[in-house]
Amino acid sequence: MNMFEKKRMGDILVERGKLTREQLFTALDKQKKSGKKLGEILVESNIVSEEDIIDVISIQNGIEKIDLTVIDFDNRAIKMLSHNLCKKYDFIPFGFNENKIKVALADPSNIFAIDDISIATGFDVESYISPKWQIRKFIEVYYNNQQIDKAAEELFKETLENKSLETNIEEVNDVKNAPVVKMIEYIFKNSIEMRASDIHIEPYENEIRIRYRIDGQLKLINTLPIENLSPLVARIKILANMNIAEKRIPQDGRIITTVGDIDVDLRVSVLPIVNGEKIVIRILDRNSYQIGREKLGMKEEDLKKLDNIISSPNGIVLVTGPTGSGKSTTLYTILNELNTNKVNIVTVEDPVEYTLKGINQVNVNTKAGLTFASGLRSILRQDPDIIMIGEIRDDETAEIAVRAAITGHLVLSTIHTNDAPSSVVRLMDMGIEPYLASTSIAGIIAQRLVKRICPKCKEAYEASEYEKKVLLGDTSKNLTLHRGRGCGYCNDTGYVGRIGVYEIMEMSRMLRDAMAMKKDIGVLRDIAKSQGMKTLGEQCMELVLDGITTFSELASITLLKEI
């Protein structure tokens, strides 16, 4: 752009009230000295946003602004241009219009980029403008998938040429350009970019299926030739310090690495199945691990109940729910609030997912004989005030935890049950006497994570008669609900992020008496509800009616006939 055009950009921003004349003159002075573009200087100085600059460029040049998060990408366009070229000029192709290729650019005035795209594709370029962060996100998402496929092809050829590749796999340990090394690197990068919590690598008769769990839901990402399985599994085993020669028994391992600029802790599980070995990798992104009551998504009334429970000087506080329901986040949040210089807090976990300053955390090591039960016994000799047990899995751990609770300790733990009242019965099934259970339990928190509707593709619809009956108990009333159509922003799932749903059971004399008399789950639930407990289903219904989540998410966490 020439200086006249730059002043025009500044004038437009001043007219819109985005910056003052003084700020404009200062930025123009910096522009003369640095040679940078005016827009860059204004954004770097935090005077205006990138969106403001895009709006002005769109007006100046008559170039349409496009939101990449809500469009459907044409893979044919992606395949026509290389990853490196896209990264070099910050652009991404996304479709065609007759004899033109549609391209979103961060800087549509870059004639070198336009020329290179045209030469590489043989098409004229139809330019659009998008924020740089969107372009870079989708470059990683789409081209990492392409790179995985490319590496798989190279690995397939290499496997055919070298039948002994599997036995010599350790030789590629330091060879960064080896196809198997590149493939795993791209799988890790792609999973982080798509906000996955788990990677599933599953062998079938003729193919390997790669799926990511995103916001609690599995999504198919790639299928690879089955011939890639042996080197792929062997490479991951090497990274996770497993025995690559052992294929008959399950193995567990850990990879601590950096993907891009993100520090990740990868927990690897290998399981022998009919067609080979299945790998599941849990991704723990330590940079994004957030604790704090504001992150839990609890309502004010639930936070008050939580405060009442954790203010108990002793007793057991149980957090219950299935795997991936956010129990660890809740426990770490409680520990963080209880953590002061006046108390000694010791935990025994499998594994330690997040380290907290001022808390003594013990990692379970079953191979060395350090189990929850043995670790808990040792903890009790460490003069603790508060104990956290990662999970009550067996009778022995349950008994020690209860004994610790009735001898003056506050014990926090998790247990796998469907709801809060079921946890009481589960403890009794583990051999805990009813009078001990009733005396020791301070409170129980059952929880689930339900998916939030994507804000970019959220749409309203008229509820069906069945939905009205469940939510309102009346099919004659009008009811508008919401759902996500699916778009690029939410990886076509219709959801982005999750929110906690909680069922908090505070102890009362009536509940303790019922527990001591070994009353069934239904009686305990009725007493708790009569004293103000909202069930998981009732909490989720409120989120559905508020347009935060969908009716299908309600159906996924509760039996609708019980609501």
XYZ file of C-alpha atoms in Angstrom:
563
model
C 0.000 0.000 0.000
C 1.224 3.564 -0.618
C 1.158 6.257 2.033
C -2.098 7.755 0.700
C -3.859 4.420 1.176
C -2.398 4.042 4.674
C -3.740 7.442 5.653
C -7.099 6.383 4.338
C -7.022 3.347 6.623
C -6.134 5.613 9.529
C -8.851 8.094 8.604
C -11.472 5.357 8.517
C -10.393 4.074 11.937
C -10.475 7.617 13.363
C -13.947 8.205 11.903
C -15.132 4.963 13.505
C -13.764 6.069 16.870
C -11.250 3.213 16.983
C -8.267 5.517 17.535
C -7.441 9.214 17.992
C -5.567 11.497 15.584
C -2.625 11.547 18.009
C -2.465 7.739 18.048
C -2.632 7.694 14.248
C 0.279 10.168 13.866
C 2.358 8.184 16.374
C 1.652 4.932 14.487
C 2.489 6.552 11.113
C 5.782 7.752 12.568
C 6.563 4.192 13.727
C 5.577 2.929 10.297
C 8.108 5.207 8.573
C 10.908 3.991 10.861
C 10.097 0.287 10.868
C 8.750 -0.237 7.355
C 5.895 -2.331 8.776
C 2.323 -1.940 7.651
C 0.124 0.489 9.545
C -2.359 -2.231 10.450
C 0.389 -4.402 11.970
C 1.651 -1.516 14.119
C -1.838 -0.644 15.392
C -2.616 -4.273 16.292
C 0.788 -4.838 17.942
C 0.257 -1.662 19.997
C -3.161 -2.989 21.164
C -4.823 0.171 19.848
C -7.192 -1.679 17.525
C -8.052 -5.341 16.985
C -7.232 -7.503 13.974
C -10.968 -7.595 13.231
C -11.012 -3.762 12.990
C -8.183 -3.817 10.423
C -9.908 -6.576 8.426
C -13.122 -4.523 8.305
C -11.233 -1.525 6.905
C -9.278 -3.559 4.316
C -12.547 -5.152 3.228
C -14.089 -1.697 2.693
C -10.994 -0.238 0.980
C -10.477 -3.060 -1.495
C -13.998 -4.373 -1.922
C -12.829 -7.801 -0.690
C -15.377 -9.931 1.111
C -14.615 -10.868 4.699
C -15.197 -14.563 5.435
C -15.508 -16.478 8.703
C -13.673 -19.764 8.125
C -15.251 -21.352 11.179
C -18.692 -21.571 9.573
C -17.889 -22.690 6.014
C -17.471 -26.119 4.423
C -13.972 -26.668 3.030
C -13.530 -28.401 -0.333
C -10.702 -30.935 0.063
C -9.930 -30.698 -3.665
C -8.844 -27.082 -3.131
C -6.741 -28.031 -0.096
C -4.889 -30.689 -2.110
C -3.959 -28.231 -4.882
C -1.688 -26.116 -2.684
C 1.184 -27.133 -0.437
C 1.367 -26.782 3.322
C 4.579 -24.731 3.062
C 3.093 -22.236 0.603
C 0.050 -21.702 2.818
C 2.263 -21.094 5.861
C 4.599 -18.806 3.909
C 1.840 -16.344 2.924
C -0.802 -17.060 5.627
C -3.607 -18.182 3.330
C -5.840 -21.231 2.919
C -7.859 -22.386 -0.114
C -11.411 -23.442 0.650
C -13.380 -23.901 -2.593
C -14.003 -23.091 -6.265
C -16.133 -20.689 -8.267
C -16.153 -21.879 -11.899
C -12.569 -21.250 -13.124
C -11.445 -19.539 -9.919
C -10.060 -20.974 -6.691
C -11.408 -19.353 -3.524
C -8.659 -18.383 -1.089
C -8.804 -16.713 2.318
C -5.753 -14.487 2.909
C -4.568 -12.526 5.920
C -3.229 -9.920 3.456
C -5.145 -9.930 0.131
C -2.937 -7.086 -1.175
C 0.080 -9.445 -1.323
C 0.499 -9.797 -5.099
C 3.332 -12.326 -4.669
C 0.973 -14.661 -2.807
C -1.748 -14.251 -5.475
C 0.759 -14.952 -8.296
C 2.202 -18.052 -6.577
C -1.288 -19.471 -5.916
C -2.289 -18.913 -9.540
C 0.923 -20.523 -10.873
C 0.644 -23.518 -8.524
C -3.017 -24.238 -9.319
C -3.523 -22.935 -12.849
C -6.641 -21.115 -11.605
C -7.417 -17.429 -11.234
C -7.651 -16.443 -7.560
C -10.855 -15.225 -5.925
C -9.572 -13.470 -2.803
C -11.238 -13.217 0.588
C -9.919 -11.850 3.866
C -9.925 -13.685 7.209
C -8.213 -13.251 10.598
C -4.714 -14.697 10.712
C -5.540 -16.917 13.705
C -8.376 -18.592 11.781
C -6.192 -19.201 8.740
C -3.391 -20.715 10.831
C -5.819 -22.919 12.765
C -7.303 -24.455 9.626
C -3.921 -24.808 7.932
C -2.903 -27.020 10.873
C -6.181 -28.966 10.931
C -6.437 -29.713 7.198
C -2.780 -30.002 6.247
C -1.832 -32.140 9.250
C -4.430 -34.659 8.061
C -2.902 -34.468 4.587
C 0.570 -34.946 6.061
C -0.605 -38.001 8.042
C -1.882 -39.568 4.800
C 1.350 -38.686 2.979
C 3.515 -40.152 5.747
C 1.314 -43.276 5.734
C 1.929 -43.730 1.994
C 5.694 -43.338 2.479
C 5.633 -45.774 5.394
C 3.613 -48.281 3.338
C 6.229 -48.188 0.554
C 9.037 -48.479 3.082
C 7.339 -51.453 4.742
C 6.990 -53.272 1.409
C 10.634 -52.644 0.573
C 11.916 -53.601 4.018
C 10.059 -56.470 5.637
C 12.360 -56.258 8.682
C 11.349 -52.645 9.410
C 9.473 -53.664 12.541
C 12.468 -55.354 14.143
C 14.746 -52.444 13.201
C 12.278 -49.767 14.337
C 14.612 -48.537 17.076
C 16.982 -47.362 14.360
C 14.490 -44.614 13.432
C 14.420 -43.287 16.982
C 16.659 -40.325 16.098
C 15.709 -39.978 12.434
C 13.213 -37.105 12.401
C 12.404 -37.516 8.734
C 11.441 -41.199 8.941
C 7.800 -41.601 7.790
C 6.638 -43.235 11.027
C 8.202 -40.438 13.088
C 6.547 -37.765 10.944
C 3.196 -39.546 11.021
C 3.093 -39.684 14.820
C 4.216 -36.056 15.059
C 1.347 -34.977 12.777
C -1.176 -37.110 14.686
C -0.139 -35.417 17.944
C -0.201 -31.921 16.403
C -3.587 -32.465 14.788
C -5.133 -33.788 17.995
C -3.955 -30.734 19.956
C -5.243 -28.353 17.268
C -8.655 -30.068 17.314
C -8.874 -29.887 21.142
C -8.908 -33.688 21.541
C -8.660 -35.290 24.975
C -7.849 -38.792 23.661
C -6.403 -40.426 20.539
C -7.668 -43.908 19.582
C -5.546 -45.960 17.148
C -7.604 -49.048 16.314
C -6.539 -51.941 14.034
C -9.154 -53.735 11.925
C -8.754 -56.472 9.331
C -7.785 -54.204 6.427
C -7.225 -50.755 7.940
C -6.231 -48.706 10.967
C -8.840 -46.272 12.224
C -7.698 -43.089 14.000
C -10.315 -41.331 16.098
C -10.120 -38.336 18.454
C -12.341 -37.738 21.451
C -13.424 -34.089 21.217
C -15.666 -32.664 23.952
C -16.409 -36.201 25.101
C -17.423 -37.485 21.649
C -15.340 -39.697 19.344
C -14.751 -38.398 15.806
C -13.197 -40.391 12.945
C -10.153 -38.512 11.609
C -8.172 -40.902 9.371
C -8.026 -44.438 8.067
C -4.571 -45.830 7.260
C -3.343 -49.061 5.586
C -3.097 -51.961 8.046
C 0.533 -52.457 6.935
C 1.417 -49.300 8.915
C 0.373 -50.848 12.220
C 3.554 -52.612 13.336
C 5.973 -49.678 12.882
C 3.369 -47.261 14.287
C 2.837 -49.322 17.451
C 6.557 -49.984 17.862
C 7.424 -46.286 17.565
C 4.819 -45.265 20.158
C 6.050 -48.026 22.500
C 9.596 -46.690 22.214
C 8.442 -43.140 23.005
C 6.464 -44.439 26.020
C 9.336 -46.655 27.284
C 7.438 -49.908 26.734
C 8.668 -53.335 25.690
C 8.320 -53.434 21.876
C 8.813 -57.204 21.778
C 5.848 -57.884 24.103
C 2.567 -58.104 22.214
C 0.551 -60.536 24.333
C -0.238 -58.449 27.393
C -1.497 -54.885 27.979
C 1.115 -52.204 28.658
C 0.954 -48.673 30.041
C 3.417 -45.857 29.512
C 3.913 -42.120 29.411
C 5.292 -39.597 26.926
C 6.216 -36.084 28.058
C 6.797 -33.882 25.042
C 6.206 -30.496 23.434
C 3.794 -30.201 20.522
C 4.281 -26.825 18.851
C 4.622 -24.537 21.870
C 2.400 -26.638 24.138
C 3.767 -28.897 26.880
C 1.779 -32.130 26.904
C 1.756 -35.218 29.093
C 0.566 -38.229 27.093
C -0.632 -41.347 28.959
C -0.389 -44.362 26.650
C -2.330 -47.611 26.968
C -1.666 -50.563 24.629
C -4.180 -53.415 24.539
C -3.811 -56.644 22.486
C -6.992 -57.249 20.440
C -7.962 -59.633 17.626
C -6.322 -57.657 14.798
C -3.218 -56.442 16.610
C -2.693 -53.893 19.377
C -5.057 -50.997 20.057
C -3.524 -47.785 21.422
C -5.360 -45.132 23.412
C -3.463 -41.958 24.297
C -4.872 -39.593 26.931
C -3.726 -36.009 26.307
C -3.056 -33.909 29.400
C -2.324 -30.345 28.315
C -0.645 -28.846 31.375
C -0.784 -25.342 29.864
C -4.589 -25.369 29.788
C -5.302 -27.245 33.023
C -7.472 -24.767 34.883
C -8.748 -25.117 38.398
C -10.894 -22.789 40.450
C -14.544 -22.709 41.408
C -15.359 -20.334 38.543
C -14.182 -23.070 36.121
C -16.552 -25.681 37.572
C -19.689 -24.030 36.215
C -21.576 -24.572 39.480
C -24.573 -22.426 40.279
C -24.519 -20.207 43.360
C -26.714 -22.574 45.384
C -24.394 -25.492 44.538
C -21.305 -23.513 45.551
C -22.911 -22.864 48.956
C -23.556 -26.595 49.374
C -19.951 -27.307 48.372
C -18.686 -24.814 50.975
C -20.814 -26.486 53.658
C -19.410 -29.918 52.791
C -15.710 -29.012 52.623
C -15.919 -26.964 55.827
C -16.363 -30.255 57.749
C -13.387 -30.824 60.080
C -13.428 -34.538 59.270
C -15.293 -37.113 57.206
C -15.267 -38.360 53.625
C -16.150 -36.117 50.688
C -16.868 -38.323 47.659
C -16.882 -37.144 44.035
C -18.547 -39.636 41.720
C -19.057 -39.975 37.989
C -17.775 -41.893 34.954
C -14.317 -41.513 33.443
C -13.887 -38.070 31.876
C -16.636 -36.396 33.910
C -14.323 -33.779 35.466
C -13.880 -35.427 38.886
C -10.161 -34.593 39.008
C -10.817 -30.914 38.280
C -13.374 -30.783 41.104
C -11.010 -32.505 43.556
C -8.065 -30.258 42.641
C -10.285 -27.184 43.020
C -11.331 -28.307 46.521
C -7.711 -29.093 47.463
C -6.558 -25.711 46.194
C -9.127 -23.950 48.402
C -8.209 -26.014 51.469
C -4.473 -25.532 50.892
C -3.046 -23.207 53.576
C 0.116 -23.129 55.666
C -1.871 -24.416 58.644
C -2.715 -27.850 57.229
C -0.750 -30.832 55.941
C -2.344 -32.165 52.758
C -1.154 -35.470 51.271
C -2.562 -37.188 48.176
C -2.166 -40.621 46.595
C -3.099 -40.589 42.915
C -2.931 -42.761 39.800
C -1.518 -40.774 38.105
C -0.768 -37.282 39.452
C -2.406 -35.185 36.705
C -1.601 -31.717 38.027
C 0.970 -30.668 40.616
C -0.154 -28.222 43.291
C 2.321 -26.137 45.248
C 2.209 -26.835 48.985
C 0.575 -30.266 48.627
C 2.449 -33.557 48.991
C 1.422 -35.744 46.062
C 2.201 -39.470 45.816
C 2.049 -41.348 42.513
C 0.708 -44.926 42.656
C 3.219 -47.503 41.376
C 1.603 -50.943 41.397
C 4.687 -52.621 39.888
C 6.728 -51.489 42.883
C 3.943 -52.422 45.323
C 2.754 -48.868 45.969
C -1.044 -49.193 45.738
C -3.798 -46.902 46.990
C -4.116 -48.997 50.144
C -0.384 -49.217 50.952
C 0.123 -45.545 50.057
C -2.778 -44.569 52.300
C -1.332 -46.482 55.248
C 1.981 -44.647 54.820
C 0.204 -41.294 54.475
C -1.494 -41.796 57.853
C 1.974 -41.958 59.431
C 2.810 -38.549 57.889
C 0.584 -36.584 60.309
C -1.904 -35.401 57.653
C -4.878 -33.123 58.213
C -6.404 -33.650 54.774
C -6.005 -36.743 52.583
C -6.939 -37.127 48.953
C -7.249 -40.643 47.500
C -7.446 -40.716 43.712
C -10.043 -43.471 43.733
C -11.604 -45.929 46.181
C -11.308 -49.102 44.115
C -11.329 -51.946 46.625
C -12.493 -53.025 50.076
C -9.115 -52.415 51.707
C -8.831 -48.811 50.488
C -12.460 -48.119 51.485
C -11.896 -49.438 55.015
C -8.709 -47.409 55.598
C -10.400 -44.265 54.205
C -13.387 -44.658 56.539
C -11.137 -45.297 59.548
C -9.125 -42.162 58.666
C -12.339 -40.120 58.397
C -13.684 -41.157 61.806
C -10.333 -40.481 63.490
C -10.291 -36.777 62.650
C -9.104 -36.531 59.047
C -10.875 -34.912 56.103
C -10.693 -37.449 53.273
C -11.407 -36.577 49.630
C -11.835 -39.298 47.045
C -13.655 -40.493 43.931
C -15.815 -43.556 43.427
C -17.500 -44.915 40.302
C -21.288 -44.823 40.670
C -24.166 -43.372 38.648
C -25.376 -40.799 41.163
C -24.858 -39.506 44.700
C -27.161 -41.905 46.640
C -25.610 -44.934 44.855
C -22.216 -44.088 46.382
C -23.517 -44.938 49.849
C -24.663 -48.388 48.714
C -21.344 -48.910 46.858
C -19.380 -48.308 50.073
C -21.572 -50.805 51.895
C -20.986 -53.325 49.073
C -17.273 -52.889 49.770
C -17.830 -54.144 53.306
C -18.264 -50.841 55.149
C -20.774 -51.232 57.980
C -23.874 -49.035 57.551
C -23.265 -47.221 60.858
C -19.677 -46.409 59.791
C -20.799 -45.151 56.364
C -23.475 -42.934 57.933
C -20.986 -41.522 60.445
C -18.060 -40.961 58.103
C -19.599 -39.429 54.928
C -19.545 -35.612 54.952
C -21.074 -35.155 51.518
C -21.281 -36.597 48.016
C -20.947 -34.773 44.683
C -22.104 -36.629 41.557
C -21.211 -34.967 38.282
C -21.262 -35.186 34.507
C -19.934 -33.006 31.718
C -22.426 -32.083 29.004
C -21.479 -30.465 25.721
C -22.189 -26.792 25.057
C -23.939 -25.869 21.817
C -21.532 -24.259 19.328
C -22.130 -20.464 19.357
C -21.275 -20.165 15.640
C -23.859 -22.598 14.261
C -26.473 -22.535 17.031
C -30.022 -22.657 15.691
C -33.489 -22.666 17.248
C -36.169 -25.254 16.521
C -39.658 -26.106 17.749
C -39.574 -28.903 20.338
C -41.256 -32.212 19.519
C -44.175 -33.499 21.588
C -41.882 -35.972 23.326
C -39.405 -33.201 24.236
C -42.248 -31.034 25.556
C -43.571 -33.923 27.630
C -40.164 -34.570 29.224
C -39.218 -30.936 29.791
C -42.597 -29.347 30.573
C -44.880 -32.263 31.320
C -47.334 -30.679 28.876
C -47.473 -31.198 25.098
C -49.936 -28.354 24.472
C -47.451 -25.541 25.209
C -45.030 -24.018 22.706
C -41.342 -24.640 23.402
C -38.269 -23.478 21.493
C -35.046 -25.456 21.945
C -31.581 -25.087 20.407
C -28.985 -27.267 18.683
C -25.805 -26.875 16.612
C -25.864 -27.530 12.857
C -22.131 -28.345 12.718
C -19.448 -26.062 11.248
C -15.701 -25.628 10.959
C -15.470 -23.924 14.345
C -16.849 -26.996 16.146
C -15.268 -29.598 13.825
C -18.779 -30.357 12.491
C -19.964 -31.672 15.869
C -22.403 -28.884 16.770
C -20.718 -28.471 20.153
C -17.788 -26.503 21.590
C -16.604 -27.078 25.139
C -18.438 -28.658 28.048
C -20.136 -27.563 31.246
C -20.492 -29.414 34.537
C -23.783 -30.744 35.856
C -23.810 -31.500 39.596
C -25.897 -33.468 42.067
C -24.777 -32.486 45.573
C -25.983 -34.538 48.523
C -25.396 -32.861 51.877
C -25.626 -35.052 54.940
C -28.495 -34.547 57.417
C -29.689 -36.433 60.485
C -32.546 -37.975 58.479
C -30.151 -39.186 55.772
C -27.676 -40.586 58.304
C -30.468 -42.472 60.064
C -31.681 -43.936 56.754
C -28.113 -44.971 55.862
C -27.592 -46.606 59.257
C -30.813 -48.561 58.695
C -29.481 -49.646 55.269
C -32.370 -48.099 53.317
C -32.271 -48.544 49.534
C -31.139 -45.968 46.949
C -34.678 -44.755 46.176
C -35.363 -43.847 49.813
C -32.028 -42.011 50.129
C -32.726 -40.101 46.904
C -36.230 -39.082 48.030
C -34.915 -37.801 51.388
C -32.105 -35.845 49.699
C -34.529 -34.309 47.158
C -36.934 -33.319 49.918
C -34.029 -31.445 51.529
C -33.150 -29.488 48.377
C -30.926 -31.754 46.299
C -31.359 -31.313 42.537
C -30.670 -34.437 40.507
C -28.335 -34.563 37.503
C -31.376 -34.751 35.215
C -33.039 -31.703 36.775
C -29.827 -29.665 36.542
C -29.344 -30.644 32.884
C -32.991 -29.824 32.063
C -32.346 -26.246 33.151
C -29.367 -26.036 30.765
C -31.511 -27.387 27.900
C -34.267 -24.832 28.552
C -31.641 -22.056 28.785
C -30.268 -23.004 25.348
C -26.840 -23.991 26.676
C -27.010 -27.677 25.759
C -29.265 -30.005 23.774
C -32.029 -32.461 24.567
C -29.828 -35.318 23.298
C -27.213 -34.419 25.926
C -29.915 -34.662 28.596
C -30.808 -38.124 27.285
C -27.137 -39.147 27.409
C -26.738 -38.588 31.155
C -30.039 -39.737 32.617
C -33.004 -42.054 32.100
C -35.671 -39.633 30.861
C -38.462 -41.694 32.421
C -36.935 -40.966 35.845
C -37.121 -37.177 35.463
